[in-house]
Amino acid sequence: MVVGVWLVGARGSVAVTSVVGALAVRAGLAEPVGMVTEALPLRDAALPSLSDLVFGGHDITAVPLGKKAESLAAAGVLPAGIVASLSAELVALEREVQPLPVGETPWETAGLIAADIARFRERHGLERVVVINVSSTEPAVSDHPAHAELAVLERALQSGEQVLPGSALAAYAAFRAGCAFVDFTPSTGARLPALEELAAREGLPYAGRDGKTGETLVKSVLAPMFAMRNLRVRSWSGTNLLGGGDGANLVDPAANAAKAGSKQRVLKETLGYQPQGHSLIEYVDDIGDFKTAWDLITFTGFLGVGMRMEFSWHGCDSALAAPLVLDLARLVAAAHAAGRSGPLTELAFFFKDPIGEVPHGLADQWALLSRFARELPDA
Amino acid sequence: MVVGVWLVGARGSVAVTSVVGALAVRAGLAEPVGMVTEALPLRDAALPSLSDLVFGGHDITAVPLGKKAESLAAAGVLPAGIVASLSAELVALEREVQPLPVGETPWETAGLIAADIARFRERHGLERVVVINVSSTEPAVSDHPAHAELAVLERALQSGEQVLPGSALAAYAAFRAGCAFVDFTPSTGARLPALEELAAREGLPYAGRDGKTGETLVKSVLAPMFAMRNLRVRSWSGTNLLGGGDGANLVDPAANAAKAGSKQRVLKETLGYQPQGHSLIEYVDDIGDFKTAWDLITFTGFLGVGMRMEFSWHGCDSALAAPLVLDLARLVAAAHAAGRSGPLTELAFFFKDPIGEVPHGLADQWALLSRFARELPDA
Amino acid sequence: MVVGVWLVGARGSVAVTSVVGALAVRAGLAEPVGMVTEALPLRDAALPSLSDLVFGGHDITAVPLGKKAESLAAAGVLPAGIVASLSAELVALEREVQPLPVGETPWETAGLIAADIARFRERHGLERVVVINVSSTEPAVSDHPAHAELAVLERALQSGEQVLPGSALAAYAAFRAGCAFVDFTPSTGARLPALEELAAREGLPYAGRDGKTGETLVKSVLAPMFAMRNLRVRSWSGTNLLGGGDGANLVDPAANAAKAGSKQRVLKETLGYQPQGHSLIEYVDDIGDFKTAWDLITFTGFLGVGMRMEFSWHGCDSALAAPLVLDLARLVAAAHAAGRSGPLTELAFFFKDPIGEVPHGLADQWALLSRFARELPDA
Amino acid sequence: MVVGVWLVGARGSVAVTSVVGALAVRAGLAEPVGMVTEALPLRDAALPSLSDLVFGGHDITAVPLGKKAESLAAAGVLPAGIVASLSAELVALEREVQPLPVGETPWETAGLIAADIARFRERHGLERVVVINVSSTEPAVSDHPAHAELAVLERALQSGEQVLPGSALAAYAAFRAGCAFVDFTPSTGARLPALEELAAREGLPYAGRDGKTGETLVKSVLAPMFAMRNLRVRSWSGTNLLGGGDGANLVDPAANAAKAGSKQRVLKETLGYQPQGHSLIEYVDDIGDFKTAWDLITFTGFLGVGMRMEFSWHGCDSALAAPLVLDLARLVAAAHAAGRSGPLTELAFFFKDPIGEVPHGLADQWALLSRFARELPDA
Ligand SMILES: NC(=O)c1ccc[n+]([C@@H]2O[C@H](COP(=O)([O-])OP(=O)(O)OC[C@H]3O[C@@H](n4cnc5c(N)ncnc54)[C@H](O)[C@@H]3O)[C@@H](O)[C@H]2O)c1
Ligand SMILES: NC(=O)c1ccc[n+]([C@@H]2O[C@H](COP(=O)([O-])OP(=O)(O)OC[C@H]3O[C@@H](n4cnc5c(N)ncnc54)[C@H](O)[C@@H]3O)[C@@H](O)[C@H]2O)c1
Ligand SMILES: NC(=O)c1ccc[n+]([C@@H]2O[C@H](COP(=O)([O-])OP(=O)(O)OC[C@H]3O[C@@H](n4cnc5c(N)ncnc54)[C@H](O)[C@@H]3O)[C@@H](O)[C@H]2O)c1
Ligand SMILES: NC(=O)c1ccc[n+]([C@@H]2O[C@H](COP(=O)([O-])OP(=O)(O)OC[C@H]3O[C@@H](n4cnc5c(N)ncnc54)[C@H](O)[C@@H]3O)[C@@H](O)[C@H]2O)c1
Ligand code: NA
Ligand code: NA
C-alpha cells in the first residue's frame, strides 16, 4: 500500500526532520528510535511500511530542503553525515514541494491546493494521501457563523470572505481532495463543525491536535501518578524556553496563548480539578530547537504536609515530533483504508489537545492506541 | 468487620504517622489525602472502614507514642494541633504496644510474639489481624539451607540457630498466629520458600516488598513513558539524600545496598533493558524526613539526538508511607476475609520490589489493583 | 544612641518579620542569623545596637501586628513559639503604628506624615529616625516636570496635584522631618531630582533600591563568576513563582514590570553585555512566602562549546528581607550620625537596583560595605 | 619570549583540547573564550603571547593526536571543522610528544624525563619550559620518610625504591631540568617537602593543585555569598556524574577519594565551618565529557527558617580546563622570568585545592591574581 504524505509547511523543521528521518531509516542509516509504530506492540499492526511513504507538500518559503537540512545539522538536530548522504534525494524531492497557491477567493485557493494534492496522487499512482499540517502556529481565530455549517461556509469562501485561517483552509482542501487530515499544530485545522460535516459526508478520517512532545508528555504521566496516589496537587507552574522557527512565531502573544492554553488542560482532565499555576512560553533565540521546560509542582500529602517536585526537560523538539509525524501518517492511512471516518479519537496518545471525550493520561491513551492498532484489518 | 493492625516497629516514624493519621481522619480532623482506598474507584470496594481498625504492635525502643508524635510534629511531619488533640488517645494506645519479646531460642521468641498477637486479638474480639513490618531496614541476609523448607527451618529455630533475621521471624510468628503479613520494608520478611510454604499451609495471604513512596514511584511512570514513546534511555542516575531514623540506619552499607538494589529494578522491568547509572542513598541528618531525590536521565531520540531530563523530588517520607500502610491493612484484611492465600501480586502498586511476575509500570499496577478491589466480595 | 525605625507599610510581612525578629534576638530567643551587621567584620563597626532600635510606622491596613505575626507563624515564616512569647510586646507596639494620614492636598498629607514621625521622635526622645519603605510595590510612574526641581514640586503639591506616588511622598515627608530614608522596594521613593535636592539641602542620607534577597542575590555572584572566567553567557532566563501579599500585588502587570526590570540589570553591569532572556514573575497563591526562582543560563566556553547551568532557589522572602531591614536601619543611622548626606552608594550590597555608579558584583559591593563600616567614626 | 609547554599526559583530553585550542585561536579560527589571560585586566599584563607557546610532552598511550582530536570532535568537545583545518599541524606535533621513558631505577627514569625536556628546549631554542601535569589522576599515596627531605629522597630513588608516584617523579624531573611545574590534577605532584626543597634550591616556581572547572568553581562563589549574608549553611551535598577517560579512572575508589576530598574543602575555608554532606563522584560512561553536577544546599535564615537551593551544572570538562592550562602556562612562565620561586599562591584562582594560606572565595582569589598580573615586570 503506497501512501502519500502531504506536508503543509514542508520546508519547516518538523517536516524536514520527518522526511530526512524516513529516508535515513529506510536506507539503514539510522534506527527508528522514537517511532511508536516501530516498537512492540504496534510494530505488528497492519500498517503501510516506512518505505511505502511518498512525500510532498506546500510551503510559503522557498528555502531548499537541502539547505534547511544542513542548518538543522548545524544546530545538532540532524546528524551531518546523514544529511550529506541524502543530499541527492533531497534535491530530487524539491519537485514535490510546491509554493502554497493563492487564488482570487479562498474557494479558488482551496481548489488550487486540492489540485496540487490530486496531481501528486496521480503522479505517484497513490491509493491515498494523508495531509499533515506542520506549518507555523496561527493566532487563535474568533468564531464566525460560517464555521457552523458547510453550505454557509462554502458560500462565504466563494464570495471571497476570509473566514478560514490557513490551517482550516488546508483541511477543507484536503477533504475536498478526498484525503485524511492530521493537525499536528494547535491551529484550527479541521476542528470546525462545517469541516467535520464535510469529513463525515466524504467518509474521511482526521486526527489532532498539537503533537505532544515535551512538557505535556511528562505531565500526562505525572498528573495521573498524583491522581492514582490521591495526592492533592496544589499548583503546577511551567516555563518553556525555546528558540527556533516555532519559538520565534510564539513571541506573538496570540499564537502563544493558543499554545499555552492547551498545555494545562491535561491537569484538569486527569486530576479532576484545576490546580493553580500557568504554563509560560518564552522565546530565547539562543536555545534553538533544544527546548528547556521547567515545572514546579506543589502538592499536599497525608495530614496536609506540603511537598514539591520539579523537573527540567531538555528535548530537541523537531527530533521528538518527526517520528510521531511518520507514525501518524501510517496509522491514519491504515484507518482510512479500513473505512474509518470522522475523528480518530484512538490517536489521543499523540496529541496535547486530543479530539473528543478521551482519556488524557498517557497510559490510558496507550491502551486505546494499542487496541486500535491490533484491530486494524490486514490490508 | 473490626480488624487488628499489628505494627512491627510500632514506635517508628511510619508507624506513628499511620496511627495518628488514622485517628485524625476518623475524628474528622484531617482529610484522607494520600490514601488510595479513600478515592475512587477503591472507595467503593468492600473494605473494612478506617474506624474498624484497631492498632497494636512491637518495638525495641520504649519512646512513648506521644513523645514520638511530638517530635514528628516538631519536624513538620505531623500537624502540632492534631497531635495535641490526640494526646489522650495516644496514651491509651501505649498498652497495646509491647516490647519485642526474647525467648531462649528463636522458636521460643516466635512463640512469644505469636502469643502477644493472639492476646491482642482476643482482648479486642478481632476477627483477624494483619501484621505489618515497618521496623528498621535490616542488612541483606545470606542464604541458609534452612530457608528452603519449613520442617528444616523449624528444627533450626528449635535448636537455637539464628537462621532468620527479625523481619522473617516476625513473618513466621504472624503466620503461626494465623495472621496475614505485609512487608513494608526491603528486609527479608516472608520471602523465603519455607515461609511461603507455611503461609500456603495455613491459607494466609501476604504482600510486599518495600513501600513505594518517592523516587521509585516517579520512575514507575516516567520509565513507561520512555518505553511507550520508543525513546532509548541511556543512563538513569539517582541520588537520594535523607535523614531521619531510616536514613541513619542506611549509613550501614549493607542496609543501603539492600535498599538501593531494588530501586533500579523498575527500569529493567519497564524498559526491557538496564540503562547505565546507579541509585545512590546518602545520609544527611539535617534533611530529616523531607527526603530529596534527584535523578538525571539521558536518552536518545530520532536519528540519535541526545536529550536529558532531570527531576527533584522533595517528599516527606513518613507522610507518603503512612496512608499506604492504612490502605494495605484494609486491602489485605479484605483479601484474607475473601479466602485468598499466598502472595497478593495485585498489590504491586504499593511496592518498590513487588512479589511475583507482575507489571512494574504504575498504570498497569493500578489496573490490576482496581480490578482486584472491584472483585472483592461484599463482606 | 537610641534610634527610631519608622516603617512605611508597618503591618506587612517584611515589617512584622523585622520587628518580631529584633524583639526575639534582643530577648535571646533567636540568633541573629541573616543579619550582616551581626557577623564579622561588620559586628565590630560603630553601629547602634539592636536593642537601641525603637519601632513605629504607617500602614493603610488595620490588621493588628499580633494577628499578622500569627498568620506568618502559620505560614512557617515565624516560629509559633516566638510569636506567642512576644504577644504582649506586639500589643504594646500597636500604639506606634498609625493609619497613613490623608490631607486635602499632597502637601498637607506630607505635613501630617512628618508630624507623626516627629511626635514619634519626641515621644521616645530619639536622636534620629530612619524611615524605611517596606510598603507594597507601586506601578511604575511616568515622568512629570515637577520631579525635576524642588520648588516646582512643592508648588504642585500645594496646588493639590497628584504628582508623587506614595513612596515618593513618604520620602519627601521623611526629609521634611529631618530623617534619613531607605527604599527597600522598587518603587520611586527618593529617586527624583527634586527629592535629591531636598536631601542635599537638609544634609540627609538615603539608600536604596529594592532589597536583594533571592534570585538577584545569586545572580550577583554567578554573573561575576562567568565574567572572571571569560565565559560567554548567551542567555539567562528566570522564572519567579511567589504568593503572599507581595506576589498578589505583582499580578498587576505594571508593578510586575517595575520589579522584573531591575532583575536583569545586574547581568549587563557585571558581564558588560546583556545576554538574551527575561526574568518572569508569576503569582502562585499556594506558594506563599516561600518563593521559588528557577534560572537557566546557557553559556559558551572554549572553541564555542555550549554549556548550561540551572538553579532553583527556595527562599522565604520575608525571612531573607527582615534582617537586611535591621542592618540598614543601623548602618543608615550611623551614616547620618557621622554627617553623611546624599546617596549612600556604599550600601549597594543590599539592593537589586543600587543607586549611583557602583559595582554590581556582590564581592565588590561587600568590599565597599566593609570599608564603609570600618571607617565609621566611633559614636 | 618563546616558551615551551611540556604536557605530562599530552595525548589526553585536556592536553589535546589545550593544544588544538591554542592553534585555533592563533590561526584566527576561534575566539579565546574561557581564557582568563585574554580578557581584561589580565590581557594587559606582561605575559608571553599565545603564539609564543611551543608544545611537547609525554604520554603512556600512543594514540595519535589527530585521532584523539577527531574523537573529541565526535563527542562535541572540539568543532569538527577546526580539527580538520589543523590536521597537518597535529601530525607535525607528533614528533614532540614522546612515550614516557622508563629507566632501571626511578632515579634513572627521572634523568630520562629531564633529558627529553632538555632536548625539547634546545630543539626550539626556548628560554624556559613550563611542565604541566594533565595526566590521569593517581590513587592517593601514603606517606614515606623519603618525602620529607631531598637527600633522603634522592638516595631512595637511586636505590630503586618506588617512593614517588608518577606525578611527583614528573615534578622532580621538571625541577632537575630547571623548569617550573604546574599540577593541574589532584595527584601528589610537587607537594612534598623534599620537592619543595628542590624547587627552592633551584629557584623555580610551581603552582597547583587540581584545576577548578565545575562544581567547585560554583561553590567558590556561592559559599562566600552565604557567608557574606550571614546565612547558616546546614548541608551541602553534591553528585558529579561524568564519563570520559577521567571518569573511568575515578571508578577506582582510591582515585575517587583523592578527588572528592578536595571538593568540600572550599566550604570549610569560606564558611568557617564544615556543613553536613558529601561530594560524590559517579562514573556514567554515556555522559562522556559533558559532566553533570547537582548540588543541594540547605540553609537557615532569620529566626531559624529553613531554605534550600539546588543547582545543576552541565559543563564540558575539557573545554573548561584547556583555556586555564594555557593561562597557567603564560602566567607561570612570566613568574619564572620575573625571578619568582616556590609556590605561586597568587594562582589559587585556578585550583580546587590551592597551595598555601590563601583565600578560597573566588572573588578574593581574583583580586590576588589581578594584582599579581599587574605587578609582573615588563619582559
Ligand atoms: N516540534 C515540536 O515538538 C512540535 C510539537 C507540537 C506542535 N508543533 C507544531 O508544528 C509546527 C511546525 O513547527 P516547526 O518547528 O517545524 O516550525 P518551523 O517554523 O520550522 O516550520 C513551519 C513551516 O511552516 C511554513 N508555513 C508558514 N505558514 C504556512 C502556510 N500558511 N502554509 C504552508 N506553510 C506555511 C513556514 O514557512 C515554515 O517552513 C508548529 O505549528 C509547531 O507549533 C511542533
Ligand atoms: N517512609 C517511607 O517512605 C518508607 C518507604 C519504604 C519503606 N520504608 C521502610 O519502613 C521502615 C520504617 O521506616 P521509619 O522511617 O519509620 O524508620 P524509624 O527508624 O523511624 O522506625 C523504625 C522502628 O523500628 C524499630 N525496630 C527496629 N528493629 C526492630 C525489631 N527487630 N522489631 C521491632 N521493632 C524494631 C525501631 O526501634 C524504630 O522505632 C524502614 O525499614 C524503611 O526502610 C519506609
Ligand atoms: N520580601 C522580600 O524579599 C523583598 C525583597 C525586596 C523588596 N521587597 C519589597 O518589600 C515590600 C513589602 O513586601 P511584603 O512582602 O512585606 O508585602 P506585604 O504586602 O506583606 O506588605 C506591604 C504592606 O504595605 C502596606 N501598604 C500598602 N500601601 C501603603 C502605603 N501607601 N502606605 C503605607 N503602607 C502601605 C500594606 O497594607 C501592607 O501591610 C514590597 O514592595 C516588596 O516588593 C520585598
Ligand atoms: N577536565 C577537567 O575539567 C579537569 C579539571 C581538573 C583536573 N583535571 C585532571 O586533568 C587530568 C587529565 O584529565 P583528562 O580528562 O585529560 O583525562 P584523560 O584520561 O583524557 O587523559 C589523561 C592522559 O594521561 C595519560 N597518562 C596516564 N598516566 C600517565 C603517566 N604516568 N605519564 C604520562 N601520561 C600519563 C593517559 O594516557 C591519558 O592520555 C586528570 O587527572 C583530571 O582529574 C581535569
Ligand atoms: Na532542579
Ligand atoms: Na534542576
mmCIF file of C-alpha atoms in Angstrom, chain D residues 26-168:
data_model
loop_
_atom_site.group_PDB
_atom_site.id
_atom_site.type_symbol
_atom_site.label_atom_id
_atom_site.label_comp_id
_atom_site.label_asym_id
_atom_site.label_seq_id
_atom_site.Cartn_x
_atom_site.Cartn_y
_atom_site.Cartn_z
ATOM 1 C CA ARG D 26 46.373 31.642 16.903
ATOM 2 C CA ALA D 27 45.074 30.892 13.402
ATOM 3 C CA GLY D 28 42.069 33.142 13.949
ATOM 4 C CA LEU D 29 39.707 30.152 13.767
ATOM 5 C CA ALA D 30 38.242 30.730 17.225
ATOM 6 C CA GLU D 31 37.869 33.310 19.968
ATOM 7 C CA PRO D 32 39.844 32.822 23.182
ATOM 8 C CA VAL D 33 36.636 32.371 25.193
ATOM 9 C CA GLY D 34 37.361 30.905 28.602
ATOM 10 C CA MET D 35 40.964 32.193 28.711
ATOM 11 C CA VAL D 36 41.385 34.474 31.642
ATOM 12 C CA THR D 37 44.579 35.984 30.260
ATOM 13 C CA GLU D 38 42.738 37.147 27.138
ATOM 14 C CA ALA D 39 40.218 39.325 28.966
ATOM 15 C CA LEU D 40 40.709 42.498 30.950
ATOM 16 C CA PRO D 41 42.503 43.166 33.204
ATOM 17 C CA LEU D 42 44.935 40.274 32.598
ATOM 18 C CA ARG D 43 45.075 40.925 28.859
ATOM 19 C CA ASP D 44 47.207 43.952 29.651
ATOM 20 C CA ALA D 45 49.720 42.042 31.767
ATOM 21 C CA ALA D 46 53.288 41.377 30.628
ATOM 22 C CA LEU D 47 52.794 37.779 29.524
ATOM 23 C CA PRO D 48 54.154 35.656 26.707
ATOM 24 C CA SER D 49 51.577 35.712 23.913
ATOM 25 C CA LEU D 50 49.644 32.658 22.782
ATOM 26 C CA SER D 51 51.758 32.448 19.638
ATOM 27 C CA ASP D 52 54.889 32.310 21.752
ATOM 28 C CA LEU D 53 53.880 28.889 23.127
ATOM 29 C CA VAL D 54 55.555 25.730 21.788
ATOM 30 C CA PHE D 55 54.060 22.370 22.799
ATOM 31 C CA GLY D 56 55.563 18.987 23.622
ATOM 32 C CA GLY D 57 55.047 16.266 26.196
ATOM 33 C CA HIS D 58 54.992 12.704 27.445
ATOM 34 C CA ASP D 59 52.256 10.105 27.474
ATOM 35 C CA ILE D 60 51.947 6.373 28.046
ATOM 36 C CA THR D 61 49.499 5.846 25.197
ATOM 37 C CA ALA D 62 50.372 6.120 21.517
ATOM 38 C CA VAL D 63 47.007 7.263 20.174
ATOM 39 C CA PRO D 64 47.879 9.917 17.561
ATOM 40 C CA LEU D 65 46.963 13.497 18.447
ATOM 41 C CA GLY D 66 44.838 13.771 15.299
ATOM 42 C CA LYS D 67 42.847 10.661 16.207
ATOM 43 C CA LYS D 68 42.254 11.941 19.712
ATOM 44 C CA ALA D 69 41.195 15.303 18.325
ATOM 45 C CA GLU D 70 38.741 13.588 15.987
ATOM 46 C CA SER D 71 37.225 11.604 18.793
ATOM 47 C CA LEU D 72 36.896 14.806 20.829
ATOM 48 C CA ALA D 73 35.135 16.346 17.831
ATOM 49 C CA ALA D 74 32.762 13.392 17.586
ATOM 50 C CA ALA D 75 31.964 13.881 21.275
ATOM 51 C CA GLY D 76 31.164 17.551 20.710
ATOM 52 C CA VAL D 77 34.166 18.859 22.672
ATOM 53 C CA LEU D 78 36.012 20.259 19.649
ATOM 54 C CA PRO D 79 34.414 21.683 16.476
ATOM 55 C CA ALA D 80 34.957 19.183 13.636
ATOM 56 C CA GLY D 81 35.815 21.946 11.177
ATOM 57 C CA ILE D 82 38.642 23.255 13.336
ATOM 58 C CA VAL D 83 40.090 19.780 13.848
ATOM 59 C CA ALA D 84 40.036 19.209 10.102
ATOM 60 C CA SER D 85 41.809 22.519 9.401
ATOM 61 C CA LEU D 86 44.555 21.727 11.861
ATOM 62 C CA SER D 87 45.235 18.127 10.868
ATOM 63 C CA ALA D 88 48.612 18.853 9.278
ATOM 64 C CA GLU D 89 49.781 20.796 12.313
ATOM 65 C CA LEU D 90 48.720 17.956 14.604
ATOM 66 C CA VAL D 91 50.733 15.483 12.539
ATOM 67 C CA ALA D 92 53.753 17.766 12.773
ATOM 68 C CA LEU D 93 53.336 17.924 16.547
ATOM 69 C CA GLU D 94 53.584 14.129 16.871
ATOM 70 C CA ARG D 95 57.346 14.456 16.880
ATOM 71 C CA GLU D 96 57.211 16.494 20.082
ATOM 72 C CA VAL D 97 55.125 14.033 22.050
ATOM 73 C CA GLN D 98 57.175 11.156 23.336
ATOM 74 C CA PRO D 99 56.483 7.930 25.164
ATOM 75 C CA LEU D 100 57.151 8.249 28.874
ATOM 76 C CA PRO D 101 60.659 6.804 29.303
ATOM 77 C CA VAL D 102 61.381 4.090 31.871
ATOM 78 C CA GLY D 103 64.834 3.601 33.437
ATOM 79 C CA GLU D 104 66.238 0.873 35.687
ATOM 80 C CA THR D 105 65.602 2.961 38.768
ATOM 81 C CA PRO D 106 63.283 5.911 39.410
ATOM 82 C CA TRP D 107 66.423 7.986 39.530
ATOM 83 C CA GLU D 108 67.275 6.942 36.002
ATOM 84 C CA THR D 109 63.670 7.462 34.835
ATOM 85 C CA ALA D 110 63.763 10.991 36.184
ATOM 86 C CA GLY D 111 67.010 11.553 34.321
ATOM 87 C CA LEU D 112 65.466 10.357 31.065
ATOM 88 C CA ILE D 113 62.400 12.565 31.556
ATOM 89 C CA ALA D 114 64.594 15.573 32.257
ATOM 90 C CA ALA D 115 66.710 14.794 29.202
ATOM 91 C CA ASP D 116 63.637 14.693 26.934
ATOM 92 C CA ILE D 117 62.590 18.079 28.246
ATOM 93 C CA ALA D 118 66.073 19.489 27.853
ATOM 94 C CA ARG D 119 66.271 18.314 24.237
ATOM 95 C CA PHE D 120 62.835 19.883 23.570
ATOM 96 C CA ARG D 121 64.163 23.165 24.980
ATOM 97 C CA GLU D 122 67.289 23.043 22.860
ATOM 98 C CA ARG D 123 65.471 21.952 19.698
ATOM 99 C CA HIS D 124 63.328 25.066 19.858
ATOM 100 C CA GLY D 125 65.830 27.429 21.438
ATOM 101 C CA LEU D 126 63.460 28.039 24.332
ATOM 102 C CA GLU D 127 64.328 30.334 27.169
ATOM 103 C CA ARG D 128 62.153 28.383 29.524
ATOM 104 C CA VAL D 129 59.739 25.458 29.720
ATOM 105 C CA VAL D 130 56.706 25.066 31.961
ATOM 106 C CA VAL D 131 55.877 21.435 32.772
ATOM 107 C CA ILE D 132 52.156 20.884 33.324
ATOM 108 C CA ASN D 133 50.723 17.673 34.687
ATOM 109 C CA VAL D 134 47.437 16.817 32.949
ATOM 110 C CA SER D 135 47.777 13.039 33.199
ATOM 111 C CA SER D 136 45.301 10.637 34.801
ATOM 112 C CA THR D 137 44.546 11.160 38.486
ATOM 113 C CA GLU D 138 46.573 8.804 40.679
ATOM 114 C CA PRO D 139 45.343 6.973 43.735
ATOM 115 C CA ALA D 140 46.165 8.808 46.964
ATOM 116 C CA VAL D 141 49.678 7.985 48.113
ATOM 117 C CA SER D 142 50.744 7.022 51.622
ATOM 118 C CA ASP D 143 53.426 8.916 53.480
ATOM 119 C CA HIS D 144 57.052 7.799 53.274
ATOM 120 C CA PRO D 145 60.073 9.113 55.184
ATOM 121 C CA ALA D 146 61.824 9.871 51.891
ATOM 122 C CA HIS D 147 59.211 12.524 51.167
ATOM 123 C CA ALA D 148 60.480 14.715 53.953
ATOM 124 C CA GLU D 149 63.992 15.534 52.779
ATOM 125 C CA LEU D 150 65.626 15.868 49.407
ATOM 126 C CA ALA D 151 68.820 13.994 50.245
ATOM 127 C CA VAL D 152 66.890 11.033 51.604
ATOM 128 C CA LEU D 153 64.582 11.077 48.637
ATOM 129 C CA GLU D 154 67.399 11.039 46.093
ATOM 130 C CA ARG D 155 69.091 8.118 47.837
ATOM 131 C CA ALA D 156 65.812 6.190 47.759
ATOM 132 C CA LEU D 157 65.340 6.934 44.076
ATOM 133 C CA GLN D 158 68.841 5.788 43.302
ATOM 134 C CA SER D 159 68.370 2.584 45.257
ATOM 135 C CA GLY D 160 65.378 1.696 43.075
ATOM 136 C CA GLU D 161 62.643 2.247 45.663
ATOM 137 C CA GLN D 162 59.237 3.279 44.236
ATOM 138 C CA VAL D 163 58.710 6.065 46.746
ATOM 139 C CA LEU D 164 57.237 8.587 44.328
ATOM 140 C CA PRO D 165 54.076 8.302 42.246
ATOM 141 C CA GLY D 166 54.356 9.338 38.586
ATOM 142 C CA SER D 167 53.183 12.890 39.156
ATOM 143 C CA ALA D 168 55.834 13.532 41.796
#
